[in-house]
């Protein structure tokens, strides 16, 4: 029997695990669209840390911004008290890039789940209502509030009781929108459902959702944690349909590889946290100055290099070049794609083969018959061409791989 690598043994022994079958790849370093193991093997990153690494791994501009801020100061005080230039500058850059009038203030958090928690609380405070509406197969995070608005019982039941008054609707079902009522504080939705297997909204669905929220006086919350920062071919996915939410929730690529989340709204809505009582949402590390410096550097790269536009062009390339008899459909937008295969069993075979083929792959939470293709947006056309070839070769091998 081959002895287990001692670091892997310690990883399994000393770290709390999330499943009995972690990928277990040891990372040596990462650069651009590649991740390297200690043996020097390089892997195309098809996951990008679930849409974190939009500007590529180890981007020198981001590393420089991190170093520069780390030399000035790290943590000094809980969020919201001291004036920290990286937070202020990043908040202004975000607001300047969003439709004028609707978005005026950014509240920084540590993570996506914390941003979701903050946004749900803000909607309850602003409306004075308690009902929350979410969609089937939505994922908004793993803390109690965010878990309450997960659109699947699979990962929820064991943790009940969760938040009361949560209603789950079917995504893209116009007929169910009349369930949004004067009791509803907030409707939370991903404008392109990620973990459901990249499900785009039906034409007019987000608009109808907006209209129903307006009629009921409910706030519309867009979770753009995976869809943001150029991934879908626009800076933010809501820009495809020009449907503007009341609260925009961000994380993942927001921090340029550092932990950071945020929710963004009008000054009027945001002010609900400052009174009756004050301190409506408190966070020690929210908007950490190093994370904000890294995030702003990454945001500048996305805008300067027009990575949203590039992501759309890459989508066209993939649709043209990624063809195989086992592929039924390619769903999604930009570099947020689900390559739907003819069976979940084939996806399992692909998963087993992927590391040996130099591909880093991971499943969707709620869709078992598709491969996630979401590399860093900085991937070159040459790399993309090689990546498509490798996916096709791996799909060829799935014909003979035993299960
Ligand atoms: N919302 C969406 C759409 C996500 O994909 C995720 C994480 O995968 C979250 C929320 C939660 O973010 P975090 O893991 O930073 O708490």
Coordinates of C-alpha atoms and ligand atoms in Angstrom, one line a residue:
X1 CA 0.0 0.0 0.0
X2 CA 1.3 3.5 -0.9
X3 CA 1.8 5.5 2.4
X4 CA -0.4 8.7 2.6
X5 CA 1.4 12.0 2.2
X6 CA 1.9 13.3 5.8
X7 CA 0.4 16.7 5.0
X8 CA -2.7 15.1 3.7
X9 CA -2.9 12.9 6.7
X10 CA -2.7 16.0 9.0
X11 CA -5.3 17.8 6.8
X12 CA -7.7 15.0 7.4
X13 CA -6.8 14.6 11.1
X14 CA -6.6 18.3 12.2
X15 CA -9.0 20.2 10.0
X16 CA -12.8 20.1 10.4
X17 CA -14.1 18.5 7.2
X18 CA -17.1 19.4 5.2
X19 CA -17.6 15.9 3.6
X20 CA -16.0 12.5 3.7
X21 CA -14.6 13.0 0.2
X22 CA -12.7 16.3 -0.1
X23 CA -10.8 16.9 -3.4
X24 CA -7.6 16.8 -1.3
X25 CA -5.3 18.4 -3.8
X26 CA -2.3 20.0 -2.2
X27 CA -1.7 23.6 -3.5
X28 CA 1.8 24.8 -4.0
X29 CA 1.1 28.0 -5.8
X30 CA -1.4 29.5 -8.3
X31 CA -0.9 31.9 -11.1
X32 CA -3.3 33.3 -13.8
X33 CA -5.8 30.5 -14.7
X34 CA -3.6 27.7 -13.2
X35 CA -3.2 26.1 -9.9
X36 CA 0.1 24.1 -9.2
X37 CA 0.7 21.2 -6.9
X38 CA 4.0 20.5 -5.1
X39 CA 5.1 18.1 -7.9
X40 CA 4.9 20.9 -10.4
X41 CA 1.7 19.6 -12.1
X42 CA -0.5 22.4 -13.4
X43 CA -4.2 22.4 -13.5
X44 CA -6.7 24.7 -15.4
X45 CA -8.9 26.2 -12.7
X46 CA -12.5 25.6 -13.9
X47 CA -13.9 26.8 -10.6
X48 CA -12.0 30.1 -9.7
X49 CA -12.8 29.4 -6.1
X50 CA -16.5 29.6 -7.1
X51 CA -16.2 32.9 -9.0
X52 CA -13.6 34.5 -6.7
X53 CA -10.5 34.7 -8.9
X54 CA -12.0 36.7 -11.8
X55 CA -8.7 38.7 -12.2
X56 CA -6.5 35.5 -12.1
X57 CA -4.5 34.0 -9.4
X58 CA -1.6 35.9 -7.9
X59 CA -2.3 39.0 -9.9
X60 CA 0.8 41.2 -9.3
X61 CA -1.2 44.4 -9.1
X62 CA -3.4 42.9 -6.3
X63 CA -0.4 41.5 -4.5
X64 CA 1.2 45.0 -4.6
X65 CA -2.0 46.6 -3.2
X66 CA -2.1 44.0 -0.4
X67 CA 1.6 44.6 0.5
X68 CA 1.2 48.4 0.4
X69 CA -1.8 48.4 2.7
X70 CA -0.3 45.7 5.1
X71 CA 2.7 47.9 5.6
X72 CA 0.4 50.8 6.6
X73 CA -2.1 49.2 9.0
X74 CA -4.1 46.0 9.4
X75 CA -7.2 45.9 11.7
X76 CA -7.7 48.9 13.9
X77 CA -11.3 49.0 14.9
X78 CA -14.7 47.4 14.2
X79 CA -16.4 48.4 10.9
X80 CA -18.1 51.8 10.8
X81 CA -16.1 53.8 13.4
X82 CA -12.8 54.9 12.0
X83 CA -12.2 56.5 8.6
X84 CA -10.2 53.9 6.6
X85 CA -9.2 55.1 3.1
X86 CA -9.3 51.7 1.4
X87 CA -13.0 51.2 2.4
X88 CA -14.0 54.8 1.4
X89 CA -12.2 54.6 -1.9
X90 CA -13.6 51.2 -2.8
X91 CA -17.1 52.2 -1.8
X92 CA -17.0 55.3 -4.0
X93 CA -15.6 53.3 -7.0
X94 CA -18.5 50.7 -6.6
X95 CA -21.2 53.4 -6.3
X96 CA -19.7 55.3 -9.4
X97 CA -20.0 52.1 -11.4
X98 CA -23.7 51.5 -10.5
X99 CA -26.9 53.1 -11.8
X100 CA -27.1 56.6 -10.3
X101 CA -29.8 57.2 -7.6
X102 CA -30.5 53.6 -6.6
X103 CA -27.2 52.8 -5.0
X104 CA -25.7 55.3 -2.6
X105 CA -24.0 53.4 0.3
X106 CA -21.9 50.3 0.7
X107 CA -21.9 48.3 3.9
X108 CA -18.9 46.0 4.0
X109 CA -18.9 42.6 5.7
X110 CA -16.5 39.6 5.9
X111 CA -18.2 37.1 3.6
X112 CA -21.1 36.5 1.3
X113 CA -23.2 34.8 4.0
X114 CA -22.7 37.8 6.3
X115 CA -23.7 40.2 3.5
X116 CA -26.9 38.1 3.0
X117 CA -27.6 38.2 6.7
X118 CA -27.1 42.0 6.8
X119 CA -29.3 42.6 3.7
X120 CA -32.2 40.4 5.1
X121 CA -32.0 42.2 8.4
X122 CA -32.0 45.6 6.6
X123 CA -35.0 44.7 4.5
X124 CA -36.9 43.6 7.7
X125 CA -36.0 46.8 9.5
X126 CA -36.9 49.0 6.5
X127 CA -40.3 47.5 5.7
X128 CA -41.3 46.5 9.3
X129 CA -42.3 43.1 7.8
X130 CA -40.9 39.6 8.4
X131 CA -41.7 37.3 5.5
X132 CA -38.8 36.4 3.2
X133 CA -39.2 34.9 -0.2
X134 CA -36.5 32.9 -2.1
X135 CA -36.4 30.5 -5.0
X136 CA -36.0 26.8 -5.5
X137 CA -32.4 25.6 -5.6
X138 CA -31.0 29.0 -4.6
X139 CA -27.9 29.1 -2.5
X140 CA -27.2 32.2 -0.4
X141 CA -24.8 30.9 2.2
X142 CA -24.5 28.6 5.2
X143 CA -25.3 30.7 8.3
X144 CA -28.7 30.4 9.9
X145 CA -30.4 33.3 8.1
X146 CA -28.8 32.6 4.7
X147 CA -29.6 28.9 5.2
X148 CA -33.2 29.7 5.9
X149 CA -33.5 31.2 2.4
X150 CA -31.8 28.3 0.7
X151 CA -34.1 26.9 -1.9
X152 CA -33.6 23.2 -1.1
X153 CA -34.5 21.0 1.9
X154 CA -31.5 18.8 1.4
X155 CA -29.0 20.9 3.4
X156 CA -31.6 22.6 5.6
X157 CA -33.8 20.0 7.4
X158 CA -31.1 18.9 9.8
X159 CA -30.6 22.4 11.1
X160 CA -34.2 23.4 11.8
X161 CA -35.7 25.4 13.4
X162 CA -34.5 28.1 11.1
X163 CA -36.1 31.5 10.4
X164 CA -39.9 31.4 10.3
X165 CA -42.0 32.9 7.5
X166 CA -39.8 31.8 4.6
X167 CA -41.6 31.0 1.3
X168 CA -39.9 29.2 -1.6
X169 CA -41.1 29.9 -5.2
X170 CA -40.1 28.2 -8.4
X171 CA -37.6 30.2 -10.4
X172 CA -39.0 31.5 -13.7
X173 CA -42.6 30.6 -12.7
X174 CA -44.5 33.9 -13.4
X175 CA -47.7 32.5 -12.0
X176 CA -46.3 32.2 -8.5
X177 CA -45.2 35.8 -8.2
X178 CA -48.6 36.8 -6.8
X179 CA -47.5 35.1 -3.6
X180 CA -45.3 38.2 -3.0
X181 CA -47.7 40.2 -0.7
X182 CA -47.9 43.1 1.8
X183 CA -46.4 40.7 4.4
X184 CA -43.3 40.2 2.3
X185 CA -40.2 42.1 3.6
X186 CA -37.8 40.9 0.9
X187 CA -37.5 38.7 -2.1
X188 CA -33.9 37.4 -2.5
X189 CA -32.8 36.0 -5.9
X190 CA -29.7 35.3 -7.9
X191 CA -30.2 37.0 -11.3
X192 CA -28.6 33.9 -12.8
X193 CA -29.0 30.9 -10.5
X194 CA -25.5 29.5 -9.8
X195 CA -25.6 26.3 -7.8
X196 CA -28.9 25.3 -9.4
X197 CA -26.7 24.6 -12.5
X198 CA -26.5 28.1 -14.0
X199 CA -30.2 28.7 -14.7
X200 CA -30.8 32.0 -16.5
X201 CA -33.9 34.0 -15.9
X202 CA -36.7 33.6 -18.5
X203 CA -37.1 36.7 -20.6
X204 CA -39.1 39.2 -18.5
X205 CA -39.0 37.2 -15.3
X206 CA -36.8 39.7 -13.3
X207 CA -38.9 42.6 -14.6
X208 CA -42.1 40.9 -13.5
X209 CA -40.4 40.2 -10.1
X210 CA -39.5 43.9 -9.8
X211 CA -43.1 45.0 -10.7
X212 CA -44.6 42.6 -8.1
X213 CA -42.2 43.8 -5.4
X214 CA -43.1 47.4 -6.3
X215 CA -46.8 46.6 -6.0
X216 CA -46.4 44.8 -2.7
X217 CA -43.9 47.3 -1.2
X218 CA -41.4 44.5 -0.8
X219 CA -37.6 45.0 -1.3
X220 CA -35.9 43.1 -4.1
X221 CA -32.5 41.7 -3.2
X222 CA -30.1 40.5 -5.9
X223 CA -27.5 38.1 -4.7
X224 CA -24.7 38.8 -7.2
X225 CA -22.1 37.0 -5.1
X226 CA -21.2 34.6 -8.0
X227 CA -22.5 36.6 -10.9
X228 CA -20.7 39.9 -10.2
X229 CA -17.6 41.5 -11.4
X230 CA -17.7 40.7 -15.1
X231 CA -18.3 37.0 -14.8
X232 CA -21.5 37.0 -16.9
X233 CA -20.4 39.5 -19.6
X234 CA -21.7 42.6 -17.8
X235 CA -20.1 44.1 -14.7
X236 CA -23.1 42.9 -12.8
X237 CA -25.7 40.4 -14.1
X238 CA -28.7 42.7 -13.4
X239 CA -27.2 45.0 -16.1
X240 CA -28.3 42.4 -18.8
X241 CA -31.9 43.1 -18.2
X242 CA -31.6 46.5 -16.6
X243 CA -33.8 45.5 -13.7
X244 CA -32.5 47.3 -10.6
X245 CA -32.7 45.7 -7.1
X246 CA -33.2 47.6 -3.9
X247 CA -30.2 45.9 -2.3
X248 CA -27.3 44.5 -4.2
X249 CA -25.3 41.7 -2.4
X250 CA -21.7 41.1 -3.3
X251 CA -18.8 39.0 -2.2
X252 CA -16.4 36.5 -3.8
X253 CA -14.6 38.5 -6.5
X254 CA -15.4 41.7 -4.6
X255 CA -12.2 41.1 -2.5
X256 CA -9.9 40.2 -5.4
X257 CA -8.9 36.9 -3.6
X258 CA -9.2 38.3 0.0
X259 CA -12.3 37.8 2.2
X260 CA -14.9 40.5 1.7
X261 CA -18.6 40.9 1.3
X262 CA -20.9 43.9 0.9
X263 CA -24.5 45.0 0.5
X264 CA -25.3 48.2 -1.3
X265 CA -28.5 50.2 -1.2
X266 CA -29.9 53.7 -1.1
X267 CA -28.9 56.0 1.8
X268 CA -32.6 56.0 2.9
X269 CA -32.8 52.2 3.2
X270 CA -29.3 51.9 4.7
X271 CA -30.1 54.5 7.4
X272 CA -32.5 52.0 9.1
X273 CA -29.4 50.5 10.7
X274 CA -28.5 53.7 12.5
X275 CA -31.6 54.2 14.6
X276 CA -34.1 52.4 16.8
X277 CA -31.8 50.8 17.8
X278 CA -28.4 52.1 16.6
X279 CA -25.8 49.5 15.7
X280 CA -28.2 47.6 13.4
X281 CA -25.4 45.3 12.1
X282 CA -22.0 45.0 13.7
X283 CA -19.0 43.3 12.3
X284 CA -15.4 43.4 13.6
X285 CA -13.5 42.5 10.4
X286 CA -16.1 43.6 7.8
X287 CA -14.4 45.8 5.2
X288 CA -10.9 44.8 6.4
X289 CA -8.5 47.4 4.9
X290 CA -6.3 44.8 3.2
X291 CA -9.3 43.1 1.7
X292 CA -10.7 46.5 0.4
X293 CA -7.3 47.5 -1.0
X294 CA -7.0 44.1 -2.8
X295 CA -10.7 44.4 -4.0
X296 CA -10.2 47.9 -5.4
X297 CA -7.1 46.8 -7.2
X298 CA -9.0 43.9 -8.7
X299 CA -12.0 46.1 -9.6
X300 CA -9.7 48.5 -11.4
X301 CA -8.2 45.7 -13.4
X302 CA -11.7 44.4 -14.4
X303 CA -12.7 47.9 -15.6
X304 CA -9.4 48.8 -17.3
X305 CA -9.1 45.5 -19.1
X306 CA -12.8 45.3 -19.9
X307 CA -12.9 41.8 -18.5
X308 CA -16.8 41.7 -18.7
X309 CA -16.6 42.2 -22.5
X310 CA -13.8 39.6 -22.7
X311 CA -15.9 37.1 -20.8
X312 CA -18.7 37.5 -23.4
X313 CA -16.2 36.9 -26.2
X314 CA -14.8 33.8 -24.3
X315 CA -18.4 32.5 -24.1
X316 CA -18.7 32.7 -27.9
X317 CA -15.4 30.8 -28.3
X318 CA -16.4 28.1 -25.9
X319 CA -19.8 27.5 -27.5
X320 CA -18.0 27.2 -30.9
X321 CA -15.1 25.0 -29.8
X322 CA -16.5 22.9 -27.0
X323 CA -18.5 20.2 -28.9
X324 CA -18.8 16.6 -28.0
X325 CA -21.6 14.0 -28.5
X326 CA -22.1 13.7 -24.8
X327 CA -22.8 17.5 -24.4
X328 CA -26.5 18.2 -24.5
X329 CA -26.4 21.9 -23.9
X330 CA -24.2 24.8 -22.7
X331 CA -26.1 26.9 -20.2
X332 CA -25.2 30.3 -18.9
X333 CA -23.5 33.6 -19.8
X334 CA -20.0 34.8 -20.1
X335 CA -17.6 32.6 -18.2
X336 CA -20.3 31.3 -15.9
X337 CA -21.3 28.2 -17.8
X338 CA -22.8 24.8 -17.1
X339 CA -21.9 22.2 -19.7
X340 CA -24.8 19.8 -19.5
X341 CA -23.9 16.1 -20.2
X342 CA -26.1 13.2 -21.0
X343 CA -26.0 11.7 -17.5
X344 CA -24.8 12.4 -14.0
X345 CA -22.8 9.2 -14.2
X346 CA -20.7 10.7 -17.0
X347 CA -20.1 13.8 -14.8
X348 CA -18.8 11.4 -12.1
X349 CA -16.5 9.8 -14.6
X350 CA -15.3 13.3 -15.7
X351 CA -14.7 14.2 -12.1
X352 CA -12.6 11.1 -11.5
X353 CA -10.5 11.8 -14.6
X354 CA -10.2 15.5 -14.4
X355 CA -7.1 15.9 -12.2
X356 CA -5.1 13.6 -14.3
X357 CA -6.1 15.6 -17.4
X358 CA -5.0 18.8 -15.7
X359 CA -8.4 20.1 -14.9
X360 CA -9.7 21.4 -11.6
X361 CA -13.4 20.6 -11.5
X362 CA -16.2 20.7 -8.8
X363 CA -19.9 19.8 -8.8
X364 CA -22.8 22.2 -8.6
X365 CA -24.7 21.9 -5.3
X366 CA -28.1 21.2 -6.9
X367 CA -27.3 19.9 -10.4
X368 CA -25.6 16.6 -10.9
X369 CA -25.5 16.3 -14.7
X370 CA -23.4 19.4 -15.6
X371 CA -19.7 20.5 -15.6
X372 CA -18.9 23.9 -14.3
X373 CA -16.8 26.0 -16.6
X374 CA -15.9 29.2 -14.8
X375 CA -12.2 29.9 -15.2
X376 CA -10.6 33.3 -14.3
X377 CA -11.7 36.0 -16.7
X378 CA -8.1 36.8 -17.6
X379 CA -7.7 33.4 -19.4
X380 CA -6.2 34.0 -22.9
X381 CA -7.7 32.6 -26.1
X382 CA -4.8 30.2 -26.5
X383 CA -5.3 28.9 -23.0
X384 CA -9.1 28.6 -23.6
X385 CA -8.5 26.7 -26.8
X386 CA -6.2 24.2 -24.9
X387 CA -8.8 24.0 -22.1
X388 CA -11.6 23.1 -24.5
X389 CA -9.3 20.4 -26.1
X390 CA -8.6 18.9 -22.6
X391 CA -12.3 18.9 -21.7
X392 CA -13.1 17.1 -25.0
X393 CA -10.3 14.6 -24.4
X394 CA -11.6 14.0 -20.9
X395 CA -15.1 13.5 -22.2
X396 CA -13.7 10.9 -24.8
X397 CA -12.1 9.1 -21.9
X398 CA -15.4 8.9 -20.0
X399 CA -16.5 6.4 -22.6
X400 CA -14.0 3.8 -21.2
X401 CA -13.6 4.9 -17.6
X402 CA -15.2 2.4 -15.2
X403 CA -17.5 3.9 -12.6
Ligands
LIG1 N1 -24.6 33.5 -2.4 C1 -24.1 32.8 -3.5 C2 -24.8 32.9 -4.8 C3 -23.0 32.0 -3.3 O1 -22.5 31.2 -4.4 C4 -22.4 31.9 -2.1 C5 -21.2 31.0 -1.9 O2 -20.9 30.1 -2.6 C6 -22.9 32.7 -1.0 C7 -24.0 33.4 -1.2 C8 -22.2 32.6 0.3 O3 -21.0 33.3 0.3 P1 -19.8 32.9 1.4 O4 -19.4 31.5 1.1 O5 -18.8 33.9 1.2 O6 -20.5 33.0 2.7

